Each structure stands twice: as C-alpha cells, then as structure tokens.
Amino acid sequence: MSKKLKSGSLCKLGKCDIKDHWKELVEITQKSCFLCTKCARSANDKKRLCKPAAI
Ligand SMILES: [Zn+2]
C-alpha cells in the first residue's frame, strides 16, 4: 500500500501518517531548506509547511 502525501500536509500529519509515508518523508526532510516556525517541522519545499522559514 503506497498512499501519496498531499502537498502542504506535513504540518498536519498524525503519528499514523508518519509511519505510512516514511520513505516519502525521508525524501522531503533529509535535504530540508525550510523550517516551520509554528510546528518545528522541516522540508525541502516550503509548500509542505504552514509557516515556513528558510534555513
Ligand atoms: Zn507548520
């Protein structure tokens, strides 16, 4: 089963989602250029975060 993450959904992920989308999350976060100033999540695409800041 391989569900695709919706864009802009990283900040809204629950614990179950993290396990379901593990490989995709690794790709999104391992070369992070942005950090969410509200949720402390990181991503390589600012569209994945609700309050992105470049790092
Ligand atoms: Zn956020």
Short mmCIF file of N, CA and C and ligand atoms in Angstrom, two decimals:
data_model
loop_
_atom_site.label_atom_id
_atom_site.label_comp_id
_atom_site.label_asym_id
_atom_site.label_seq_id
_atom_site.Cartn_x
_atom_site.Cartn_y
_atom_site.Cartn_z
N MET A 1 0.84 -1.19 0.00
CA MET A 1 0.00 0.00 0.00
C MET A 1 0.87 1.24 0.00
N SER A 2 0.70 2.10 -0.97
CA SER A 2 1.52 3.31 -1.02
C SER A 2 0.65 4.53 -1.29
N LYS A 3 0.20 5.12 -0.22
CA LYS A 3 -0.57 6.36 -0.33
C LYS A 3 0.39 7.50 -0.56
N LYS A 4 -0.01 8.46 -1.36
CA LYS A 4 0.83 9.65 -1.61
C LYS A 4 0.44 10.75 -0.64
N LEU A 5 1.45 11.40 -0.13
CA LEU A 5 1.20 12.55 0.73
C LEU A 5 0.61 13.70 -0.09
N LYS A 6 -0.34 14.37 0.49
CA LYS A 6 -0.87 15.56 -0.17
C LYS A 6 0.11 16.72 0.06
N SER A 7 0.23 17.59 -0.90
CA SER A 7 1.13 18.73 -0.72
C SER A 7 0.57 19.64 0.37
N GLY A 8 1.47 20.21 1.14
CA GLY A 8 1.07 21.12 2.20
C GLY A 8 0.56 20.42 3.45
N SER A 9 0.74 19.12 3.50
CA SER A 9 0.13 18.38 4.61
C SER A 9 1.12 18.00 5.71
N LEU A 10 2.38 18.35 5.55
CA LEU A 10 3.38 17.88 6.51
C LEU A 10 3.08 18.32 7.94
N CYS A 11 2.62 19.54 8.11
CA CYS A 11 2.34 20.07 9.45
C CYS A 11 1.12 19.40 10.08
N LYS A 12 0.29 18.80 9.27
CA LYS A 12 -0.95 18.22 9.79
C LYS A 12 -0.85 16.71 10.00
N LEU A 13 0.32 16.15 9.73
CA LEU A 13 0.46 14.70 9.84
C LEU A 13 0.28 14.22 11.28
N GLY A 14 -0.41 13.11 11.41
CA GLY A 14 -0.53 12.45 12.70
C GLY A 14 0.51 11.35 12.81
N LYS A 15 0.57 10.70 13.94
CA LYS A 15 1.58 9.66 14.15
C LYS A 15 1.43 8.50 13.18
N CYS A 16 0.21 8.14 12.85
CA CYS A 16 -0.02 7.04 11.91
C CYS A 16 0.47 7.41 10.51
N ASP A 17 0.26 8.67 10.13
CA ASP A 17 0.68 9.13 8.81
C ASP A 17 2.19 9.04 8.65
N ILE A 18 2.91 9.35 9.72
CA ILE A 18 4.37 9.32 9.66
C ILE A 18 4.84 7.91 9.30
N LYS A 19 4.27 6.92 9.91
CA LYS A 19 4.66 5.54 9.61
C LYS A 19 4.27 5.15 8.18
N ASP A 20 3.07 5.56 7.77
CA ASP A 20 2.56 5.21 6.43
C ASP A 20 3.38 5.81 5.31
N HIS A 21 3.92 7.01 5.54
CA HIS A 21 4.60 7.75 4.48
C HIS A 21 6.09 7.89 4.75
N TRP A 22 6.66 6.95 5.46
CA TRP A 22 8.03 7.08 5.95
C TRP A 22 9.04 7.43 4.85
N LYS A 23 9.05 6.66 3.77
CA LYS A 23 10.07 6.88 2.71
C LYS A 23 9.91 8.25 2.07
N GLU A 24 8.66 8.64 1.85
CA GLU A 24 8.40 9.94 1.26
C GLU A 24 8.85 11.06 2.21
N LEU A 25 8.61 10.85 3.50
CA LEU A 25 9.02 11.86 4.49
C LEU A 25 10.54 11.99 4.56
N VAL A 26 11.24 10.88 4.43
CA VAL A 26 12.70 10.94 4.41
C VAL A 26 13.17 11.79 3.24
N GLU A 27 12.58 11.58 2.06
CA GLU A 27 12.96 12.37 0.88
C GLU A 27 12.67 13.85 1.08
N ILE A 28 11.54 14.16 1.69
CA ILE A 28 11.13 15.55 1.87
C ILE A 28 12.00 16.26 2.91
N THR A 29 12.43 15.52 3.94
CA THR A 29 13.08 16.18 5.07
C THR A 29 14.61 16.08 5.09
N GLN A 30 15.19 15.12 4.37
CA GLN A 30 16.64 14.92 4.55
C GLN A 30 17.47 16.05 3.97
N LYS A 31 16.95 16.77 2.98
CA LYS A 31 17.66 17.94 2.46
C LYS A 31 16.82 19.19 2.70
N SER A 32 16.38 19.35 3.92
CA SER A 32 15.47 20.44 4.25
C SER A 32 16.10 21.81 4.06
N CYS A 33 15.34 22.70 3.47
CA CYS A 33 15.76 24.10 3.31
C CYS A 33 14.84 25.02 4.09
N PHE A 34 13.75 24.46 4.62
CA PHE A 34 12.76 25.27 5.32
C PHE A 34 12.38 24.62 6.64
N LEU A 35 12.11 25.47 7.62
CA LEU A 35 11.65 25.00 8.93
C LEU A 35 10.34 25.73 9.23
N CYS A 36 9.36 25.00 9.73
CA CYS A 36 8.10 25.64 10.10
C CYS A 36 8.27 26.31 11.46
N THR A 37 8.00 27.60 11.50
CA THR A 37 8.19 28.36 12.74
C THR A 37 7.07 28.10 13.74
N LYS A 38 6.04 27.45 13.30
CA LYS A 38 4.91 27.15 14.19
C LYS A 38 4.98 25.72 14.73
N CYS A 39 5.38 24.77 13.86
CA CYS A 39 5.31 23.35 14.22
C CYS A 39 6.69 22.69 14.39
N ALA A 40 7.75 23.39 14.01
CA ALA A 40 9.12 22.86 14.09
C ALA A 40 9.33 21.65 13.18
N ARG A 41 8.56 21.57 12.10
CA ARG A 41 8.80 20.53 11.10
C ARG A 41 9.67 21.13 9.99
N SER A 42 10.41 20.27 9.30
CA SER A 42 11.27 20.77 8.23
C SER A 42 10.93 20.08 6.93
N ALA A 43 11.28 20.75 5.80
CA ALA A 43 11.01 20.20 4.49
C ALA A 43 11.88 20.87 3.44
N ASN A 44 12.01 20.22 2.27
CA ASN A 44 12.78 20.82 1.19
C ASN A 44 11.87 21.67 0.29
N ASP A 45 10.61 21.74 0.63
CA ASP A 45 9.63 22.50 -0.15
C ASP A 45 8.76 23.30 0.82
N LYS A 46 8.77 24.61 0.67
CA LYS A 46 8.04 25.42 1.66
C LYS A 46 6.53 25.21 1.60
N LYS A 47 6.06 24.64 0.50
CA LYS A 47 4.62 24.37 0.41
C LYS A 47 4.19 23.26 1.38
N ARG A 48 5.15 22.51 1.89
CA ARG A 48 4.84 21.45 2.83
C ARG A 48 4.60 21.94 4.26
N LEU A 49 4.87 23.21 4.49
CA LEU A 49 4.80 23.76 5.85
C LEU A 49 3.80 24.91 5.92
N CYS A 50 3.20 25.11 7.12
CA CYS A 50 2.19 26.17 7.24
C CYS A 50 2.82 27.53 7.49
N LYS A 51 3.97 27.56 8.21
CA LYS A 51 4.67 28.84 8.46
C LYS A 51 6.15 28.66 8.15
N PRO A 52 6.50 28.48 6.86
CA PRO A 52 7.88 28.17 6.50
C PRO A 52 8.83 29.34 6.67
N ALA A 53 10.07 29.01 7.07
CA ALA A 53 11.16 29.99 7.11
C ALA A 53 12.39 29.31 6.53
N ALA A 54 13.10 29.99 5.65
CA ALA A 54 14.31 29.42 5.05
C ALA A 54 15.37 29.22 6.11
N ILE A 55 16.11 28.11 6.02
CA ILE A 55 17.19 27.84 6.99
C ILE A 55 18.49 27.60 6.25
ZN ZN B 1 3.57 24.15 10.42
#
